[in-house]
Coordinates of C-alpha atoms and ligand atoms in Angstrom, one line a residue:
M1 CA 0.0 0.0 0.0
T2 CA 1.5 3.4 -1.0
R3 CA 1.0 6.3 1.4
K4 CA 1.3 10.1 1.3
V5 CA 3.6 11.2 4.1
I6 CA 4.3 14.6 5.4
V7 CA 7.6 15.4 7.3
L8 CA 8.1 18.6 9.3
G9 CA 11.4 20.1 8.3
E10 CA 12.6 21.6 11.5
T11 CA 15.1 24.5 11.4
R12 CA 17.3 26.2 13.9
D13 CA 19.2 29.4 13.3
G14 CA 18.1 29.3 9.7
E15 CA 19.5 25.8 9.0
L16 CA 17.7 22.5 8.7
R17 CA 18.3 20.2 11.7
N18 CA 19.7 16.6 10.9
V19 CA 16.5 15.1 12.3
S20 CA 14.6 16.6 9.4
F21 CA 16.7 14.4 7.0
E22 CA 16.2 11.4 9.3
G23 CA 12.5 12.1 9.2
I24 CA 12.5 12.1 5.3
A25 CA 14.2 8.6 5.4
A26 CA 11.6 7.4 7.9
A27 CA 8.8 8.9 5.7
R28 CA 10.2 7.0 2.6
T29 CA 9.9 3.7 4.5
I30 CA 6.3 4.5 5.6
A31 CA 5.4 5.8 2.1
E32 CA 6.2 2.4 0.6
G33 CA 6.8 4.0 -2.8
G34 CA 4.2 6.8 -2.2
Q35 CA 4.8 10.5 -2.0
V36 CA 7.0 12.2 0.6
T37 CA 6.3 16.0 1.2
A38 CA 8.5 18.1 3.4
V39 CA 6.8 21.1 5.1
L40 CA 8.8 24.2 6.0
L41 CA 7.4 26.7 8.3
G42 CA 9.1 30.0 9.2
E43 CA 9.6 33.6 8.3
S44 CA 12.1 32.9 5.5
V45 CA 12.5 29.2 4.8
S46 CA 11.9 28.7 1.0
Q47 CA 15.6 28.7 0.3
L48 CA 15.8 25.4 2.2
A49 CA 13.3 23.6 -0.1
P50 CA 15.9 22.3 -2.5
T51 CA 17.8 20.7 0.4
V52 CA 14.9 18.7 1.7
I53 CA 14.3 17.4 -1.9
Q54 CA 18.0 16.5 -2.3
Y55 CA 17.7 14.4 0.9
G56 CA 14.8 12.4 -0.5
A57 CA 11.5 14.4 -0.3
D58 CA 9.5 14.4 -3.6
R59 CA 8.2 17.9 -3.0
A60 CA 8.2 20.8 -0.5
V61 CA 5.4 22.9 0.8
V62 CA 6.4 26.2 2.3
V63 CA 4.5 28.5 4.6
E64 CA 6.2 31.8 5.2
D65 CA 5.0 34.4 7.6
S66 CA 6.6 36.9 10.0
Q67 CA 4.5 35.3 12.8
L68 CA 6.4 32.0 12.2
A69 CA 9.8 33.6 12.9
G70 CA 9.9 31.9 16.2
Y71 CA 8.1 28.7 17.3
T72 CA 4.8 29.1 19.0
P73 CA 2.4 26.2 19.4
D74 CA -0.5 28.3 18.1
G75 CA 1.3 29.7 15.0
F76 CA 2.9 26.5 13.9
S77 CA -0.2 24.4 14.5
Q78 CA -2.4 26.8 12.5
A79 CA 0.1 26.8 9.6
L80 CA 0.6 23.0 9.7
L81 CA -3.1 22.2 10.0
A82 CA -3.7 24.3 6.9
V83 CA -1.1 22.3 5.0
L84 CA -2.6 19.0 6.2
E85 CA -6.1 20.2 5.1
Q86 CA -4.7 20.7 1.6
E87 CA -2.5 17.6 1.4
K88 CA -4.6 15.0 3.2
P89 CA -1.7 12.8 4.1
D90 CA -1.8 9.3 5.5
A91 CA 1.1 9.9 7.9
I92 CA 3.0 12.8 9.5
I93 CA 6.5 12.6 10.9
F94 CA 8.1 15.0 13.4
G95 CA 11.5 14.9 15.1
H96 CA 11.3 14.0 18.8
T97 CA 12.8 17.3 19.7
A98 CA 11.5 20.0 22.1
L99 CA 9.6 21.5 19.2
G100 CA 8.5 18.2 17.7
K101 CA 7.3 16.8 21.1
D102 CA 5.1 19.9 21.6
L103 CA 3.7 20.2 18.1
S104 CA 3.1 16.5 17.4
A105 CA 0.9 16.1 20.5
K106 CA -1.1 19.2 19.5
I107 CA -1.6 18.1 15.9
A108 CA -2.5 14.5 16.9
S109 CA -5.1 15.8 19.3
K110 CA -6.5 18.2 16.7
L111 CA -6.7 15.4 14.1
G112 CA -8.2 13.0 16.7
S113 CA -5.3 10.6 15.9
G114 CA -3.0 8.5 18.1
L115 CA 0.6 9.5 18.5
I116 CA 3.6 7.2 18.6
S117 CA 6.4 9.2 20.1
D118 CA 10.2 8.7 20.5
V119 CA 10.4 6.1 17.7
V120 CA 13.8 4.5 17.2
A121 CA 13.1 2.1 14.4
I122 CA 10.5 1.7 11.6
E123 CA 9.8 -1.4 9.6
V124 CA 7.1 -2.7 7.2
A125 CA 5.7 -6.1 8.3
G126 CA 2.6 -7.8 7.0
G127 CA 1.3 -4.6 5.4
N128 CA 1.6 -2.7 8.7
I129 CA 4.1 0.0 9.6
V130 CA 5.7 -1.2 12.8
F131 CA 7.2 1.5 15.1
T132 CA 9.7 0.5 17.8
R133 CA 10.1 2.8 20.9
P134 CA 11.8 2.5 24.2
I135 CA 9.8 2.1 27.4
Y136 CA 10.7 2.0 31.2
S137 CA 13.7 4.4 30.7
G138 CA 15.1 2.3 27.9
K139 CA 15.0 -1.0 29.7
A140 CA 12.7 -2.5 27.2
F141 CA 11.3 -1.8 23.7
E142 CA 7.7 -2.0 22.5
K143 CA 6.5 -2.3 18.9
K144 CA 3.4 -0.5 17.9
I145 CA 1.1 -0.2 14.9
I146 CA -1.6 2.3 14.2
T147 CA -4.7 0.5 13.0
D148 CA -7.0 3.4 12.2
G149 CA -6.7 7.0 11.1
I150 CA -3.7 9.2 10.3
I151 CA -0.3 7.9 11.5
V152 CA 1.4 10.6 13.6
A153 CA 4.9 9.8 15.0
S154 CA 8.0 11.5 16.3
I155 CA 11.4 10.0 15.7
R156 CA 14.3 10.1 18.2
P157 CA 17.2 12.1 16.6
N158 CA 20.3 10.1 15.6
N159 CA 18.6 6.7 15.2
I160 CA 17.3 6.5 11.7
S161 CA 20.0 7.0 9.1
P162 CA 19.3 9.9 6.6
L163 CA 19.4 9.1 2.9
E164 CA 22.4 10.2 1.0
K165 CA 22.2 13.7 -0.4
N166 CA 21.7 13.8 -4.1
A167 CA 22.3 17.3 -5.5
A168 CA 20.8 16.2 -8.9
R169 CA 17.3 15.5 -7.3
S170 CA 14.6 18.0 -8.1
G171 CA 11.0 18.3 -7.2
E172 CA 8.1 20.7 -7.0
V173 CA 8.1 23.5 -4.4
S174 CA 4.8 25.2 -3.6
S175 CA 3.8 27.8 -1.0
I176 CA 0.6 28.3 0.9
S177 CA -0.5 31.5 2.5
V178 CA -2.2 31.0 5.9
D179 CA -4.1 33.6 7.8
I180 CA -2.4 33.1 11.2
K181 CA -4.4 34.8 13.9
D182 CA -5.2 35.1 17.6
L183 CA -1.8 34.0 18.8
R184 CA -1.9 33.5 22.5
T185 CA 1.9 33.6 22.9
I186 CA 4.4 35.8 21.1
V187 CA 8.2 35.2 21.3
K188 CA 9.7 38.5 22.2
E189 CA 13.3 37.5 22.7
V190 CA 15.3 34.3 22.8
A191 CA 18.1 34.4 25.4
K192 CA 20.4 31.5 24.4
K193 CA 22.8 29.8 26.7
A194 CA 26.3 30.1 25.1
V195 CA 26.9 26.6 23.8
K196 CA 30.3 26.1 22.2
G197 CA 30.8 23.6 19.4
V198 CA 28.6 20.6 18.5
D199 CA 25.0 20.4 19.6
L200 CA 24.7 17.6 22.3
S201 CA 21.5 16.0 21.0
E202 CA 22.8 15.6 17.5
A203 CA 26.5 14.9 18.3
K204 CA 28.0 11.7 16.8
V205 CA 30.6 11.7 19.6
I206 CA 30.0 12.6 23.3
I207 CA 32.5 12.8 26.1
A208 CA 30.5 12.9 29.3
G209 CA 31.8 13.7 32.8
G210 CA 30.4 12.8 36.1
R211 CA 31.2 13.6 39.7
G212 CA 34.5 11.9 39.2
V213 CA 35.6 14.9 37.2
K214 CA 35.7 16.7 40.6
S215 CA 35.5 20.4 39.5
E216 CA 34.6 22.8 36.7
E217 CA 38.3 22.8 35.8
G218 CA 38.2 18.9 35.7
F219 CA 36.0 19.2 32.5
K220 CA 38.9 20.7 30.5
P221 CA 40.6 17.4 29.5
L222 CA 37.1 16.2 28.4
Q223 CA 36.6 19.3 26.3
E224 CA 40.0 18.8 24.7
L225 CA 39.2 15.2 23.8
A226 CA 35.8 16.3 22.4
E227 CA 37.5 19.0 20.3
V228 CA 39.9 16.4 18.8
L229 CA 37.1 14.0 18.0
G230 CA 34.7 16.7 16.8
G231 CA 32.3 15.8 19.5
A232 CA 30.3 17.4 22.3
V233 CA 30.7 17.4 26.1
G234 CA 27.9 16.0 28.3
A235 CA 27.4 15.3 32.0
S236 CA 25.7 13.3 34.6
R237 CA 23.3 14.9 37.0
G238 CA 25.9 14.3 39.7
A239 CA 28.3 16.7 37.9
C240 CA 25.5 19.3 37.3
D241 CA 24.3 19.1 40.9
A242 CA 27.9 19.7 42.1
E243 CA 28.0 22.8 39.8
Y244 CA 30.9 21.5 37.7
C245 CA 28.8 22.3 34.6
D246 CA 25.5 23.7 33.4
Y247 CA 22.3 21.6 33.5
S248 CA 22.0 22.0 29.7
L249 CA 24.7 19.3 29.5
Q250 CA 22.8 16.8 31.7
I251 CA 22.1 13.4 30.1
G252 CA 19.6 10.9 31.5
Q253 CA 16.1 10.4 32.5
T254 CA 15.5 14.0 33.5
G255 CA 18.1 15.4 31.0
K256 CA 18.8 14.8 27.3
V257 CA 18.4 11.4 25.6
V258 CA 21.3 10.9 23.3
T259 CA 22.3 8.1 20.9
P260 CA 25.8 9.1 19.5
D261 CA 28.0 6.7 17.6
L262 CA 30.5 6.9 20.5
Y263 CA 29.8 7.8 24.1
I264 CA 32.8 8.1 26.5
A265 CA 31.7 8.2 30.1
C266 CA 34.4 9.6 32.4
G267 CA 33.9 9.3 36.2
I268 CA 30.3 8.4 35.9
S269 CA 29.0 5.5 38.2
G270 CA 26.2 4.4 35.8
A271 CA 23.0 5.1 37.8
I272 CA 19.9 3.8 36.1
Q273 CA 18.7 7.4 35.6
H274 CA 21.9 8.2 33.7
L275 CA 21.7 5.0 31.6
A276 CA 18.2 6.0 30.5
G277 CA 19.7 8.8 28.5
M278 CA 22.7 7.1 26.9
S279 CA 22.5 3.3 26.9
N280 CA 21.3 3.2 23.3
S281 CA 24.6 4.8 22.1
K282 CA 26.2 2.7 19.4
V283 CA 29.6 2.2 21.2
V284 CA 30.0 3.0 24.9
V285 CA 33.4 3.4 26.5
A286 CA 33.6 3.8 30.3
I287 CA 36.5 5.2 32.3
N288 CA 36.2 4.7 36.0
K289 CA 38.5 4.0 39.0
D290 CA 36.1 1.5 40.4
P291 CA 36.1 -1.8 38.6
E292 CA 32.6 -2.6 40.1
A293 CA 31.0 0.6 38.8
N294 CA 27.6 -0.1 37.1
I295 CA 28.6 1.8 34.0
F296 CA 30.8 -1.1 33.0
K297 CA 27.7 -3.3 32.6
V298 CA 26.5 -1.2 29.6
A299 CA 30.0 -0.4 28.2
D300 CA 31.4 -2.1 25.1
Y301 CA 35.0 -1.1 26.3
G302 CA 35.9 -0.4 29.9
I303 CA 39.0 1.3 31.2
V304 CA 39.7 0.9 34.9
G305 CA 41.8 3.9 35.8
D306 CA 42.1 7.6 36.8
L307 CA 40.3 9.7 34.2
F308 CA 42.9 12.5 34.6
E309 CA 45.5 10.1 33.3
V310 CA 43.4 8.2 30.8
V311 CA 41.6 11.1 29.0
P312 CA 44.8 13.1 28.1
M313 CA 46.4 9.8 26.9
L314 CA 43.4 9.2 24.6
T315 CA 43.5 12.8 23.4
E316 CA 47.2 12.5 22.4
E317 CA 46.6 9.1 20.8
F318 CA 43.7 10.3 18.7
K319 CA 45.6 13.5 17.7
S320 CA 48.5 11.4 16.4
L321 CA 46.1 9.0 14.6
L322 CA 44.3 11.9 13.0
V323 CA 47.6 13.5 11.9
K324 CA 48.7 10.1 10.3
A325 CA 45.3 9.9 8.5
Ligands
FAD401 C1 14.2 11.2 39.9 C2 15.7 11.2 39.5 C3 16.1 11.6 38.3 C4 17.5 11.6 38.0 N1 17.8 11.9 36.7 C5 19.1 11.8 36.3 C6 19.6 12.1 35.0 O1 18.8 12.5 34.1 N2 20.9 12.0 34.7 C7 21.8 11.5 35.7 O2 23.0 11.4 35.3 N3 21.4 11.3 36.9 C8 20.1 11.4 37.3 N4 19.8 11.2 38.6 C9 20.8 11.0 39.6 C10 21.4 9.6 39.6 O3 20.6 8.7 40.5 C11 22.8 9.6 40.1 O4 22.9 10.2 41.4 C12 23.8 10.4 39.3 O5 23.7 9.9 37.9 C13 25.2 10.1 39.8 O6 26.1 10.9 39.0 P1 27.7 10.4 38.8 O7 27.7 9.1 38.2 O8 28.4 11.5 38.2 O9 28.2 10.4 40.4 P2 28.6 9.2 41.3 O10 27.5 8.2 41.4 O11 29.1 9.9 42.6 O12 29.8 8.5 40.6 C14 31.1 9.1 40.4 C15 32.0 8.0 39.8 O13 33.2 8.6 39.5 C16 34.2 7.6 39.7 N5 35.5 8.3 39.9 C17 35.8 9.2 40.9 N6 37.0 9.7 40.7 C18 37.5 9.2 39.5 C19 38.6 9.4 38.7 N7 39.6 10.2 39.1 N8 38.8 8.7 37.6 C20 37.8 7.8 37.2 N9 36.7 7.6 37.9 C21 36.5 8.3 39.0 C22 33.7 6.9 40.9 O14 34.3 5.6 41.0 C23 32.2 6.8 40.7 O15 31.8 5.6 40.0 C24 18.4 11.2 38.9 C25 18.0 10.8 40.2 C26 16.6 10.8 40.5 C27 16.2 10.4 41.9

C-alpha cells in the first residue's frame, strides 16, 4: 500500500536540523513507494526547499509568515493544519525534539489521531508500519502499529539514518499562505545559553563527565578530547548538581536522551537514571577508577583507571592517529 507522508522540516538558526533528514528517510519507509512531502514553516525558509528534496523528499510545501519567525504552538499548528487540510496525508512525521514533542501532540489531538512518540526504528511487516520505541527508561522496547486514522509519529534524533544527499534530485516547491491569527503567545526574545561547538542532541561523539571529574576545571581534559574528535561534552546529573557544569549538559532520565556513535563516560557511576539517557549509544566506553562501577555493565569497552591520566592519553593518541590519517 502506498502512502502520502508529510515530514516537518525543523530548522534552527536558519538551518535544517539533521533530524529533518532522518524524518525524510523514515517517511520514505512509511510511504512504501508513495509521495513524501517536506513542510517548511518560518519567516524565510523557502531557500531550504531544494535541500529537503536533495535528501529524498519528492516535494516541499512552504508557509512563510513573519509570525512564524519563532516557534509558537498556536502559530505552527495553524500553519501545519492548513497544509494538512490541503495535502490530506496518511502519515505525519516529526523529530522527537523540544519543538516536535510539543507540536506532534497538539496536531495529533486536533486530528483525533493517536501519536507514537520517540520512535527509534520503523519497519514494514505484513502490510503494517511497525514502530519501535523504548519504554521504562530504555530498559525495554515496544512495537506499535496504528490500525486506524492518520499515522502521527515523532522520531528520536540520531537513530534512523538519513538518505544520501543527491544534488541532482529535483521536485516541486509550492507555497501556501495561511491567515495566522489570535496567537496567545508571542516570542519577544530568545536568550540563548552560550553553547560552544557541537549540539549535544545531534552529536556523533559525546564525552561525558560525572562527579569523578571533581570540578569545573576537571572538565577541561574532556573538552580537549571532544574537540579532537569533533564531539560534544555532556554530563551526569551528579556533575551538574555539584555545579561543575551547566544543567543543559545533563544526560539521562531528566536530562537529554542521546544516541551518538561513540559515548565516552568519564567518572560516571552508571546510575539507572543516567543509563536511561545514553545506553542506546552505538559504542560506549567507560573510564572509572572503580572496577565494580555499574557503567561497565553497559560499556562495550571499559578502562579501569584515573580519568585524569586516561583522558589526556586518549587525546594525544587520537591526535596522532588523525595526523597520520
Ligand atoms: C528522579 C531522579 C532523576 C534523575 N535523573 C538523572 C539524570 O537525568 N541523569 C543523571 O545522570 N542522573 C540522574 N539522577 C541521579 C542519579 O541517580 C545519580 O545520582 C547520578 O547519575 C550520579 O552521578 P555520577 O555518576 O556523576 O556520580 P557518582 O555516582 O558519585 O559517581 C562518580 C563516579 O566517578 C568515579 N570516579 C571518581 N574519581 C574518578 C577518577 N579520578 N577517575 C575515574 N573515575 C572516578 C567513581 O568511582 C564513581 O563511580 C536522577 C535521580 C533521580 C532520583
